Each structure stands twice: as structure tokens, then as C-alpha cells.
Amino acid sequence: MRHSGYNRKLSYVVMAFLSLSCFFASNLHAAVEGKEDGNPEKRSLDDIETFIADSLDGGRTDMMEKLLNLPNIEVGKGVTFRPKNDSYEMTIRFRMQNMFGLTFNRNMNLTSTDAQVKRLRLRFDGYIFSPKIVYSIQLGFSSYDTEVIPNGNMNLIRDAIVYYVPSPKWNIGFGQTKIKANRARVNSSSALQFVDRSIVNSEFGGDRDFGFFGEYNYGEFDSFALSAKGSITLGEGRNFNSSEVDGLAYTGRLELYPMGRFHANGELLEGDVYGEKSVKMMLAGAYTFNNNAVRTQGMKGAILDGMHTNIGSYYFDFILKYRGFAFVADYMGRHTPGTSQPIIDGNGEFVYTGCGLNVQTSYLFDDKWEVALRNSTMFPTAEVQPYVNYSRFNQSTLGVTRYIIGHSLKVQLDMSYNYRSEVPAGLDYDRWMLRFQIELGL
């Protein structure tokens, strides 16, 4: 980033100024007390000249050694520590999302008020021993992040994975992180155009899991490029730790970039914050087969009491960006291979089969203000419609974002309207939702 050199130089200047100030103060005190030999004023001037010559004219004093090894601090890139021998690197980041929301029924009566720290996370990234051995750790501390999962385990750990990265083209990893399935889930919640992800992703999107991960990348910014990603994981989601039934989850994803890759990892950021100078596009597809899943959403949801089933999830993504304009479409769904009957346990927990379509578009004005529209629709299969109490669920959202420092510091406001078709008589639901959020991250 263009500010990194400026930040480091500013750190040098500040530290040099503080050092000179301390030097002046100590020598002035010694002169007043009469503890300097000979002429105190002459001695002080000589020492100052020597200090400047050593420290600011290419010398390598202890002070300059410290200045040159200060941590690199950059908004959006965290605080990076690296020793002189380059034996390791650690970048510390944090971020928080403070959110306020109101929901209303069809008569515009207030039904609930939501005020919370939606997300509060601490992240550590870097390498150890060699730049080829990379690690990533992320912890969540808000009530939203630490909610106890159905088997009783805590949900504090979000990412804990180590990668072997022999080259930028490919890598393999072992640990817990996001399944590379659909775009909306792989996008960080800090890089969204709206206060939160869509209803389609909430139901059908993938999640984190523990296992083995691999990735291969081909091509650059100005030519055809592709990425192939895959994983073999436990299949029960983050922090589940162990399963009483056999069966794993297998995921594969292929991404195509006909006009070259997005700049600044634009495929992982909603909106055209970078401002692509030429048209950039991504077409992607993915599939997850979860063998003997014990949760209603595969890697998420309630536990099926005394039951397990095969769950297949499919994903298709499209992204287009050009000069502040962005368009995204996500199509995803879930089925239960081998049976057309609804999977429902004795407690009423069931597997939601069906599909969903999410479409959103936006434009960024003057690199500061963004207006975005999103329409999300879910289509449950006929077998599960009696359990979800609708044949179609549509949510339309208008969002406005003020970017201060990209996605690292922004203010967001969005308004949504919910509509469900063929709802049983007497069953009500929230129609309107208004949310305000501040995102801050280092």
C-alpha cells in the first residue's frame, strides 16, 4: 500500500525527535548541576553534533538499529513484527462491528430492537522458520461469535491453520478455516457492502471446517487466469472436534478469470473499491458432498437426533467490476442424494432442500460513497415447504456505505423488505428491517 513507506518514515522521525529531546534534557540537567567536566555548553554541542552525525547521516548507532526494526503499522494491514534475521513474521490485526437494528411488522409496528457488538475479532498471520510455512489464527469474542455449538463445544476459535506455500502458484494447508465453496462465504464479513450477508448465504452457504486444504493458481492480471481449490474435512463444521459416525466432506471449486485477475484481491471484496481500469470478471462453480452429515445444514445447523444423511451443496458465482461499478450473482442450493423424501427427525429438525439466488449491484462515487442494491430469493422444494411455512422467501435491500479507509473503516446503513408467499393464515413475520453499522479494523 502506498502509505506504508510514509508510515515507517514517520515512525523514524518521531523516535528520533523523542531521542533528541531526551538527549537535550539529560545534558541540560547535567549542565545545571555542574556535573560536566570543562565547559558544559561546549561539551553538549559536541555530543549533539556527534549524535546527529552517527544517527542521521547514515550511521548505525543503537538507536538507529531500533528505529529500523520498529514494527510496521498500517491501517488495514495490521501491526507487523519481523526480527533482523527474518526467522519469523507476525502480523496482528483486530476489527469490530458495532451494529444497531430495528425490525417492523407489516403495519410498521416496531417488533424488536437490536444493539450489539456484532463481531469483535483478533487475528494473527505470518510465517515461522521460513516464508514457506505460513500460519493464520483468528479468534472471535462477541456473543455472535462465541455462541455454543449444538454439541456443547465453545466457538471461540474461527481459524487455526498452517500452510505450506512453496510458490505463489500452489499451497496446501492443515487445520481449521473457511471451506472454499461459495464467494459470499469466502468474502470476509469485514468486506461486505451491506451490514451482513444475504439470507441465501445464511441458509445454503458453506462454513468453516477442520481438515486438509489445497489450492492451485494460474495466470496474472492481464491474461486468462484460473484457481482450483479443494478440501477434505470432517464435515460437521468449526470446533465440532469429533464425530460419532464415519464420513467426511469433500469440496472442489474452480474459478475462471477470462480477462485476468482482479487487483488488490477484488474477488474477495464486495464493491469495486479498487476501481478497475478495465473490465474484470470471474465465473466460478463449486460442489460439496458431505457424507453422513449429522447437522441440518451439513457444516451448520441443529443436530439431527439419532439420524445422519448425505448432503450435497452446489454453488455458482459471477462477479463483474469496472470503474466503480460492480455486479455479483450467487446461485446455490442443497439436496440429499439418494432420496427425495424430506429428512426430518423426531424433534422437528429438518434438512432444508432447495435453492436460492442472490443478485447485487453497486456504484462507488468519488471513492467515498457507495450505493448498492441486493435482491435475495429462496426456493424451498415442495417437500420442505410445509416446514418452512412459505413457497418463496424474498428479501430486497438498499444499502449506503461511506468508505473512510476502504473496508477497514466505514459507516453503513441498509434497509430491507421481506416478503414470503403462501404463508399459512394467521402466521406473521417481520416485513421491514433497518440497520446501522460502523466497521473498524487495523
CSV table of C-alpha atoms in Angstrom, one decimal, residues 8-409:
chain,number,residue,atom,x,y,z
A,8,ARG,CA,7.6,3.9,8.6
A,9,LYS,CA,9.4,7.2,7.8
A,10,LEU,CA,7.1,9.0,10.2
A,11,SER,CA,7.9,6.4,12.9
A,12,TYR,CA,11.6,7.1,12.4
A,13,VAL,CA,11.1,10.9,12.7
A,14,VAL,CA,9.0,10.6,15.8
A,15,MET,CA,11.6,8.3,17.5
A,16,ALA,CA,14.5,10.5,16.5
A,17,PHE,CA,12.7,13.5,17.8
A,18,LEU,CA,12.0,11.8,21.2
A,19,SER,CA,15.6,10.7,21.4
A,20,LEU,CA,16.9,14.1,20.7
A,21,SER,CA,14.5,15.6,23.3
A,22,CYS,CA,15.7,13.1,26.0
A,23,PHE,CA,19.3,13.9,25.0
A,24,PHE,CA,18.8,17.6,25.3
A,25,ALA,CA,17.0,17.2,28.7
A,26,SER,CA,19.7,15.0,30.2
A,27,ASN,CA,22.6,17.2,29.1
A,28,LEU,CA,20.8,20.4,30.3
A,29,HIS,CA,20.2,18.8,33.7
A,30,ALA,CA,23.9,17.8,33.9
A,31,ALA,CA,25.0,21.3,33.0
A,32,VAL,CA,22.7,22.9,35.6
A,33,GLU,CA,24.0,20.5,38.3
A,34,GLY,CA,27.6,21.2,37.3
A,35,LYS,CA,28.5,17.6,36.7
A,36,GLU,CA,30.1,18.1,33.2
A,37,ASP,CA,33.8,18.5,33.0
A,38,GLY,CA,35.2,21.7,31.4
A,39,ASN,CA,32.7,23.9,29.5
A,40,PRO,CA,29.2,22.3,29.8
A,41,GLU,CA,27.9,24.2,26.9
A,42,LYS,CA,30.8,23.2,24.6
A,43,ARG,CA,30.5,19.6,25.7
A,44,SER,CA,26.8,19.5,25.0
A,45,LEU,CA,27.2,20.9,21.5
A,46,ASP,CA,29.9,18.4,20.6
A,47,ASP,CA,27.8,15.5,21.8
A,48,ILE,CA,24.8,16.7,19.8
A,49,GLU,CA,26.9,17.0,16.7
A,50,THR,CA,28.2,13.5,17.2
A,51,PHE,CA,24.7,12.1,17.7
A,52,ILE,CA,23.4,13.7,14.6
A,53,ALA,CA,26.4,12.6,12.5
A,54,ASP,CA,26.0,9.0,13.7
A,55,SER,CA,22.3,8.7,13.7
A,56,LEU,CA,21.0,10.8,10.8
A,57,ASP,CA,23.9,10.7,8.4
A,58,GLY,CA,24.0,7.1,7.6
A,59,GLY,CA,25.4,5.9,10.9
A,60,ARG,CA,24.4,2.6,12.6
A,61,THR,CA,24.0,3.6,16.2
A,62,ASP,CA,21.9,1.5,18.6
A,63,MET,CA,19.1,4.0,18.3
A,64,MET,CA,19.0,3.7,14.5
A,65,GLU,CA,19.1,-0.1,14.9
A,66,LYS,CA,16.0,0.1,17.0
A,67,LEU,CA,14.3,2.5,14.6
A,68,LEU,CA,15.0,0.3,11.6
A,69,ASN,CA,13.4,-2.7,13.4
A,70,LEU,CA,10.3,-0.9,14.6
A,71,PRO,CA,7.0,-2.8,13.8
A,72,ASN,CA,5.3,-1.8,10.6
A,73,ILE,CA,1.9,-0.2,11.4
A,74,GLU,CA,-0.6,0.3,8.6
A,75,VAL,CA,-4.4,0.7,8.8
A,76,GLY,CA,-6.0,-2.3,7.1
A,77,LYS,CA,-2.7,-4.3,7.2
A,78,GLY,CA,-2.3,-4.6,11.0
A,79,VAL,CA,0.9,-4.4,13.1
A,80,THR,CA,3.8,-6.5,11.7
A,81,PHE,CA,6.8,-7.7,13.7
A,82,ARG,CA,9.8,-9.2,12.0
A,83,PRO,CA,13.3,-9.7,13.5
A,84,LYS,CA,16.5,-8.8,11.7
A,85,ASN,CA,17.3,-12.4,10.9
A,86,ASP,CA,13.8,-12.8,9.2
A,87,SER,CA,13.3,-16.0,11.1
A,88,TYR,CA,9.6,-15.3,11.6
A,89,GLU,CA,6.9,-12.7,10.9
A,90,MET,CA,3.8,-12.0,12.8
A,91,THR,CA,1.0,-9.5,11.9
A,92,ILE,CA,-1.6,-8.7,14.5
A,93,ARG,CA,-5.0,-7.3,13.4
A,94,PHE,CA,-8.2,-6.6,15.1
A,95,ARG,CA,-11.6,-5.5,14.0
A,96,MET,CA,-15.0,-4.7,15.4
A,97,GLN,CA,-18.5,-4.2,14.0
A,98,ASN,CA,-20.9,-2.2,16.2
A,99,MET,CA,-24.5,-2.6,14.9
A,100,PHE,CA,-27.9,-1.1,15.7
A,101,GLY,CA,-31.1,-2.5,14.1
A,102,LEU,CA,-34.8,-2.1,14.1
A,103,THR,CA,-37.4,-4.6,12.7
A,104,PHE,CA,-41.1,-3.8,11.9
A,105,ASN,CA,-44.2,-5.9,11.1
A,106,ARG,CA,-46.4,-5.2,8.1
A,107,ASN,CA,-48.2,-2.4,10.0
A,108,MET,CA,-44.9,-0.7,10.7
A,109,ASN,CA,-45.1,-1.5,14.4
A,110,LEU,CA,-41.7,-2.0,16.0
A,111,THR,CA,-41.2,-5.6,16.9
A,112,SER,CA,-37.6,-5.7,18.1
A,113,THR,CA,-34.5,-3.6,18.7
A,114,ASP,CA,-31.0,-5.0,18.2
A,115,ALA,CA,-28.0,-3.2,19.6
A,116,GLN,CA,-24.8,-5.2,19.9
A,117,VAL,CA,-21.1,-5.7,19.1
A,118,LYS,CA,-21.9,-8.0,16.2
A,119,ARG,CA,-18.3,-9.0,15.7
A,120,LEU,CA,-15.1,-8.5,17.7
A,121,ARG,CA,-12.1,-10.4,16.3
A,122,LEU,CA,-8.4,-10.7,16.8
A,123,ARG,CA,-6.2,-12.2,14.1
A,124,PHE,CA,-2.6,-13.3,13.8
A,125,ASP,CA,-0.9,-14.1,10.5
A,126,GLY,CA,2.7,-14.7,9.4
A,127,TYR,CA,5.3,-17.3,8.9
A,128,ILE,CA,7.7,-19.1,11.1
A,129,PHE,CA,11.2,-20.6,10.3
A,130,SER,CA,10.6,-20.0,6.6
A,131,PRO,CA,8.3,-17.8,4.5
A,132,LYS,CA,7.0,-21.0,3.0
A,133,ILE,CA,5.5,-22.1,6.3
A,134,VAL,CA,2.5,-19.7,6.8
A,135,TYR,CA,0.0,-19.7,9.7
A,136,SER,CA,-3.3,-17.9,10.3
A,137,ILE,CA,-5.2,-17.7,13.6
A,138,GLN,CA,-8.4,-15.8,14.2
A,139,LEU,CA,-10.4,-15.6,17.4
A,140,GLY,CA,-13.9,-14.2,17.9
A,141,PHE,CA,-15.1,-12.7,21.2
A,142,SER,CA,-18.6,-11.3,20.7
A,143,SER,CA,-21.7,-13.2,21.7
A,144,TYR,CA,-22.4,-13.8,18.0
A,145,ASP,CA,-19.0,-15.4,17.5
A,146,THR,CA,-18.8,-17.4,20.7
A,147,GLU,CA,-22.3,-19.0,20.6
A,148,VAL,CA,-22.1,-22.6,21.9
A,149,ILE,CA,-22.5,-25.1,19.0
A,150,PRO,CA,-25.1,-27.9,19.3
A,151,ASN,CA,-22.7,-30.5,20.7
A,152,GLY,CA,-21.7,-28.2,23.6
A,153,ASN,CA,-18.3,-27.0,22.4
A,154,MET,CA,-17.3,-23.4,22.6
A,155,ASN,CA,-17.0,-21.4,19.3
A,156,LEU,CA,-14.1,-19.1,20.2
A,157,ILE,CA,-11.7,-20.4,17.5
A,158,ARG,CA,-12.5,-19.4,14.0
A,159,ASP,CA,-9.3,-20.0,12.1
A,160,ALA,CA,-6.2,-22.1,13.2
A,161,ILE,CA,-4.4,-23.4,10.1
A,162,VAL,CA,-0.8,-23.8,8.9
A,163,TYR,CA,0.0,-23.7,5.2
A,164,TYR,CA,3.0,-24.9,3.2
A,165,VAL,CA,3.4,-22.4,0.3
A,166,PRO,CA,6.3,-23.4,-1.9
A,167,SER,CA,5.3,-20.9,-4.6
A,168,PRO,CA,2.5,-18.3,-5.3
A,169,LYS,CA,1.0,-20.9,-7.6
A,170,TRP,CA,0.1,-23.5,-5.1
A,171,ASN,CA,-0.2,-24.3,-1.4
A,172,ILE,CA,-1.6,-27.0,1.0
A,173,GLY,CA,-2.9,-26.4,4.5
A,174,PHE,CA,-4.0,-28.3,7.6
A,175,GLY,CA,-6.2,-27.0,10.3
A,176,GLN,CA,-9.5,-25.1,10.6
A,177,THR,CA,-10.6,-22.4,8.2
A,178,LYS,CA,-13.3,-21.5,5.6
A,179,ILE,CA,-14.3,-24.1,3.1
A,180,LYS,CA,-13.6,-22.6,-0.4
A,181,ALA,CA,-17.1,-23.2,-1.6
A,182,ASN,CA,-19.2,-20.1,-2.4
A,183,ARG,CA,-18.0,-16.5,-2.9
A,184,ALA,CA,-20.3,-15.0,-0.3
A,185,ARG,CA,-18.9,-17.1,2.4
A,186,VAL,CA,-15.2,-16.8,1.4
A,187,ASN,CA,-15.7,-13.0,1.4
A,188,SER,CA,-14.7,-11.7,4.9
A,189,SER,CA,-17.6,-10.2,6.8
A,190,SER,CA,-15.4,-7.1,7.0
A,191,ALA,CA,-15.5,-6.7,3.2
A,192,LEU,CA,-19.3,-6.6,2.7
A,193,GLN,CA,-21.4,-3.9,1.0
A,194,PHE,CA,-24.2,-4.4,3.4
A,195,VAL,CA,-24.4,-4.8,7.2
A,196,ASP,CA,-24.5,-8.6,6.8
A,197,ARG,CA,-24.6,-11.4,4.2
A,198,SER,CA,-27.8,-12.4,2.4
A,199,ILE,CA,-30.5,-14.8,3.5
A,200,VAL,CA,-29.5,-17.1,0.7
A,201,ASN,CA,-26.0,-17.4,2.0
A,202,SER,CA,-27.2,-17.8,5.6
A,203,GLU,CA,-29.2,-20.9,4.6
A,204,PHE,CA,-27.2,-22.5,1.8
A,205,GLY,CA,-23.6,-21.1,2.2
A,206,GLY,CA,-20.7,-23.1,3.4
A,207,ASP,CA,-18.8,-22.6,6.7
A,208,ARG,CA,-15.5,-23.3,8.4
A,209,ASP,CA,-14.4,-26.9,9.0
A,210,PHE,CA,-11.3,-28.8,10.0
A,211,GLY,CA,-9.2,-30.8,7.6
A,212,PHE,CA,-6.8,-30.6,4.7
A,213,PHE,CA,-6.9,-27.8,2.1
A,214,GLY,CA,-5.2,-27.3,-1.3
A,215,GLU,CA,-5.1,-24.5,-3.9
A,216,TYR,CA,-3.6,-24.0,-7.4
A,217,ASN,CA,-3.4,-20.6,-9.1
A,218,TYR,CA,-2.5,-19.9,-12.8
A,219,GLY,CA,-2.3,-16.5,-14.6
A,220,GLU,CA,-1.9,-12.9,-13.7
A,221,PHE,CA,-3.8,-9.6,-14.0
A,222,ASP,CA,-3.7,-9.1,-17.8
A,223,SER,CA,-4.3,-12.6,-19.1
A,224,PHE,CA,-6.6,-15.5,-18.6
A,225,ALA,CA,-6.3,-16.9,-15.1
A,226,LEU,CA,-7.8,-19.7,-13.0
A,227,SER,CA,-7.8,-21.1,-9.5
A,228,ALA,CA,-8.6,-24.6,-8.4
A,229,LYS,CA,-9.3,-25.2,-4.8
A,230,GLY,CA,-10.3,-28.3,-2.8
A,231,SER,CA,-10.5,-29.7,0.7
A,232,ILE,CA,-11.2,-32.9,2.6
A,233,THR,CA,-12.7,-32.1,6.1
A,234,LEU,CA,-14.6,-33.6,9.0
A,235,GLY,CA,-17.9,-32.3,7.6
A,236,GLU,CA,-19.5,-31.1,10.9
A,237,GLY,CA,-18.2,-27.6,10.9
A,238,ARG,CA,-15.9,-25.5,13.1
A,239,ASN,CA,-14.9,-26.6,16.6
A,240,PHE,CA,-17.0,-29.8,16.4
A,241,ASN,CA,-13.8,-31.8,17.0
A,242,SER,CA,-15.1,-35.4,16.7
A,243,SER,CA,-18.0,-37.3,15.1
A,244,GLU,CA,-19.6,-40.5,16.2
A,245,VAL,CA,-20.4,-41.5,12.6
A,246,ASP,CA,-18.0,-42.1,9.7
A,247,GLY,CA,-17.9,-40.0,6.6
A,248,LEU,CA,-16.1,-36.8,5.6
A,249,ALA,CA,-16.9,-33.7,3.5
A,250,TYR,CA,-15.3,-33.3,0.0
A,251,THR,CA,-15.3,-29.9,-1.6
A,252,GLY,CA,-14.0,-28.7,-5.0
A,253,ARG,CA,-14.1,-25.2,-6.6
A,254,LEU,CA,-13.0,-23.8,-9.9
A,255,GLU,CA,-12.6,-20.1,-10.6
A,256,LEU,CA,-12.1,-18.7,-14.1
A,257,TYR,CA,-10.9,-15.1,-14.8
A,258,PRO,CA,-11.3,-14.6,-18.6
A,259,MET,CA,-9.9,-11.1,-18.5
A,260,GLY,CA,-7.3,-11.5,-15.8
A,261,ARG,CA,-7.3,-11.4,-12.1
A,262,PHE,CA,-8.9,-8.6,-10.0
A,263,HIS,CA,-6.4,-6.2,-8.5
A,264,ALA,CA,-6.0,-6.0,-4.7
A,265,ASN,CA,-7.8,-9.4,-4.3
A,266,GLY,CA,-11.0,-7.8,-5.6
A,267,GLU,CA,-12.7,-11.2,-5.9
A,268,LEU,CA,-12.7,-11.2,-2.1
A,269,LEU,CA,-14.0,-7.7,-1.6
A,270,GLU,CA,-17.6,-6.6,-2.4
A,271,GLY,CA,-17.9,-3.4,-4.5
A,272,ASP,CA,-15.2,-2.0,-6.8
A,273,VAL,CA,-13.2,-0.3,-4.1
A,274,TYR,CA,-10.0,-0.5,-6.1
A,275,GLY,CA,-11.6,1.0,-9.3
A,276,GLU,CA,-10.7,-1.5,-12.0
A,277,LYS,CA,-9.4,0.4,-15.1
A,278,SER,CA,-10.5,-2.5,-17.4
A,279,VAL,CA,-13.4,-4.9,-17.2
A,280,LYS,CA,-12.7,-7.8,-14.8
A,281,MET,CA,-14.8,-10.9,-14.5
A,282,MET,CA,-15.0,-14.1,-12.5
A,283,LEU,CA,-17.0,-17.3,-13.2
A,284,ALA,CA,-16.9,-20.0,-10.6
A,285,GLY,CA,-18.6,-23.2,-9.6
A,286,ALA,CA,-18.2,-25.5,-6.6
A,287,TYR,CA,-19.7,-28.6,-5.1
A,288,THR,CA,-19.6,-30.1,-1.6
A,289,PHE,CA,-20.5,-33.7,-0.8
A,290,ASN,CA,-21.0,-34.3,2.9
A,291,ASN,CA,-21.1,-38.0,3.6
A,292,ASN,CA,-23.2,-39.0,6.6
A,293,ALA,CA,-23.8,-35.4,7.8
A,294,VAL,CA,-25.3,-35.2,11.3
A,295,ARG,CA,-26.3,-31.5,11.1
A,296,THR,CA,-29.3,-30.0,9.2
A,297,GLN,CA,-27.1,-27.7,7.1
A,298,GLY,CA,-24.1,-30.1,6.8
A,299,MET,CA,-21.5,-27.9,8.5
A,300,LYS,CA,-24.0,-25.7,10.3
A,301,GLY,CA,-27.4,-26.0,11.9
A,302,ALA,CA,-29.0,-28.2,14.6
A,303,ILE,CA,-28.0,-31.8,15.2
A,304,LEU,CA,-30.3,-34.5,13.6
A,305,ASP,CA,-31.4,-36.5,16.6
A,306,GLY,CA,-30.3,-40.1,16.0
A,307,MET,CA,-30.0,-39.6,12.3
A,308,HIS,CA,-27.5,-38.8,9.6
A,309,THR,CA,-27.8,-38.3,5.8
A,310,ASN,CA,-25.8,-37.4,2.7
A,311,ILE,CA,-26.0,-33.8,1.8
A,312,GLY,CA,-24.9,-32.2,-1.5
A,313,SER,CA,-24.4,-28.5,-1.9
A,314,TYR,CA,-23.8,-26.7,-5.2
A,315,TYR,CA,-22.6,-23.1,-5.9
A,316,PHE,CA,-22.3,-20.9,-9.0
A,317,ASP,CA,-20.8,-17.4,-8.7
A,318,PHE,CA,-20.4,-14.5,-11.1
A,319,ILE,CA,-18.5,-11.2,-10.5
A,320,LEU,CA,-18.0,-8.2,-12.8
A,321,LYS,CA,-16.2,-4.9,-11.9
A,322,TYR,CA,-15.3,-1.8,-13.9
A,323,ARG,CA,-14.5,1.7,-12.8
A,324,GLY,CA,-16.5,1.8,-9.6
A,325,PHE,CA,-19.4,-0.4,-10.9
A,326,ALA,CA,-19.8,-3.9,-9.5
A,327,PHE,CA,-22.3,-6.7,-10.2
A,328,VAL,CA,-22.5,-10.0,-8.4
A,329,ALA,CA,-24.7,-13.1,-8.7
A,330,ASP,CA,-24.7,-16.1,-6.5
A,331,TYR,CA,-26.8,-19.2,-7.1
A,332,MET,CA,-26.6,-22.1,-4.6
A,333,GLY,CA,-28.7,-24.9,-3.3
A,334,ARG,CA,-28.8,-28.1,-1.3
A,335,HIS,CA,-30.1,-31.7,-2.0
A,336,THR,CA,-30.0,-35.1,-0.3
A,337,PRO,CA,-28.5,-37.6,-2.8
A,338,GLY,CA,-30.3,-40.9,-2.8
A,339,THR,CA,-33.6,-39.8,-1.5
A,340,SER,CA,-36.5,-37.5,-2.5
A,341,GLN,CA,-38.1,-37.7,0.9
A,342,PRO,CA,-37.7,-34.9,3.5
A,343,ILE,CA,-35.1,-35.6,6.1
A,344,ILE,CA,-36.8,-34.7,9.5
A,345,ASP,CA,-36.0,-36.1,13.0
A,346,GLY,CA,-38.3,-36.7,15.9
A,347,ASN,CA,-37.7,-33.2,17.3
A,348,GLY,CA,-38.9,-31.5,14.1
A,349,GLU,CA,-35.4,-30.6,12.9
A,350,PHE,CA,-35.1,-31.0,9.1
A,351,VAL,CA,-32.8,-30.6,6.2
A,352,TYR,CA,-33.8,-27.5,4.1
A,353,THR,CA,-33.6,-28.7,0.5
A,354,GLY,CA,-34.0,-26.2,-2.4
A,355,CYS,CA,-32.0,-23.4,-3.9
A,356,GLY,CA,-31.5,-19.6,-3.7
A,357,LEU,CA,-30.5,-16.7,-6.0
A,358,ASN,CA,-28.7,-13.6,-4.8
A,359,VAL,CA,-28.1,-10.6,-7.1
A,360,GLN,CA,-26.5,-7.4,-6.1
A,361,THR,CA,-25.1,-4.3,-7.9
A,362,SER,CA,-23.4,-1.1,-6.8
A,363,TYR,CA,-21.6,2.0,-7.8
A,364,LEU,CA,-18.9,3.8,-5.9
A,365,PHE,CA,-18.8,7.6,-6.2
A,366,ASP,CA,-15.5,9.5,-5.7
A,367,ASP,CA,-14.0,6.5,-3.9
A,368,LYS,CA,-16.1,7.5,-0.8
A,369,TRP,CA,-19.9,6.9,-1.2
A,370,GLU,CA,-21.4,3.7,-2.4
A,371,VAL,CA,-25.0,2.9,-3.2
A,372,ALA,CA,-25.9,-0.8,-3.5
A,373,LEU,CA,-29.0,-2.9,-4.2
A,374,ARG,CA,-29.4,-6.5,-3.4
A,375,ASN,CA,-32.3,-9.0,-4.1
A,376,SER,CA,-32.2,-12.4,-2.5
A,377,THR,CA,-34.7,-15.2,-3.1
A,378,MET,CA,-35.0,-18.7,-1.6
A,379,PHE,CA,-37.0,-21.5,-3.3
A,380,PRO,CA,-37.6,-24.5,-1.0
A,381,THR,CA,-38.6,-27.8,-2.5
A,382,ALA,CA,-42.2,-28.8,-2.3
A,383,GLU,CA,-41.3,-31.5,0.3
A,384,VAL,CA,-40.0,-28.9,2.9
A,385,GLN,CA,-42.4,-26.0,2.2
A,386,PRO,CA,-44.8,-27.2,4.9
A,387,TYR,CA,-41.9,-27.0,7.4
A,388,VAL,CA,-40.6,-23.5,6.4
A,389,ASN,CA,-44.2,-22.2,6.0
A,390,TYR,CA,-43.6,-20.5,2.6
A,391,SER,CA,-43.1,-21.4,-1.0
A,392,ARG,CA,-40.8,-18.5,-1.7
A,393,PHE,CA,-38.9,-16.0,0.5
A,394,ASN,CA,-37.7,-12.8,-1.0
A,395,GLN,CA,-35.6,-10.0,0.6
A,396,SER,CA,-34.8,-6.7,-1.1
A,397,THR,CA,-32.1,-4.4,0.4
A,398,LEU,CA,-30.9,-0.9,-0.3
A,399,GLY,CA,-27.5,-0.1,1.2
A,400,VAL,CA,-25.4,3.1,1.5
A,401,THR,CA,-21.7,2.9,2.6
A,402,ARG,CA,-19.3,5.7,3.4
A,403,TYR,CA,-15.8,4.4,3.0
A,404,ILE,CA,-13.2,6.3,5.1
A,405,ILE,CA,-10.3,3.9,4.7
A,406,GLY,CA,-11.6,1.3,2.3
A,407,HIS,CA,-13.3,-1.6,4.1
A,408,SER,CA,-11.1,-1.0,7.2
A,409,LEU,CA,-13.0,2.0,8.4
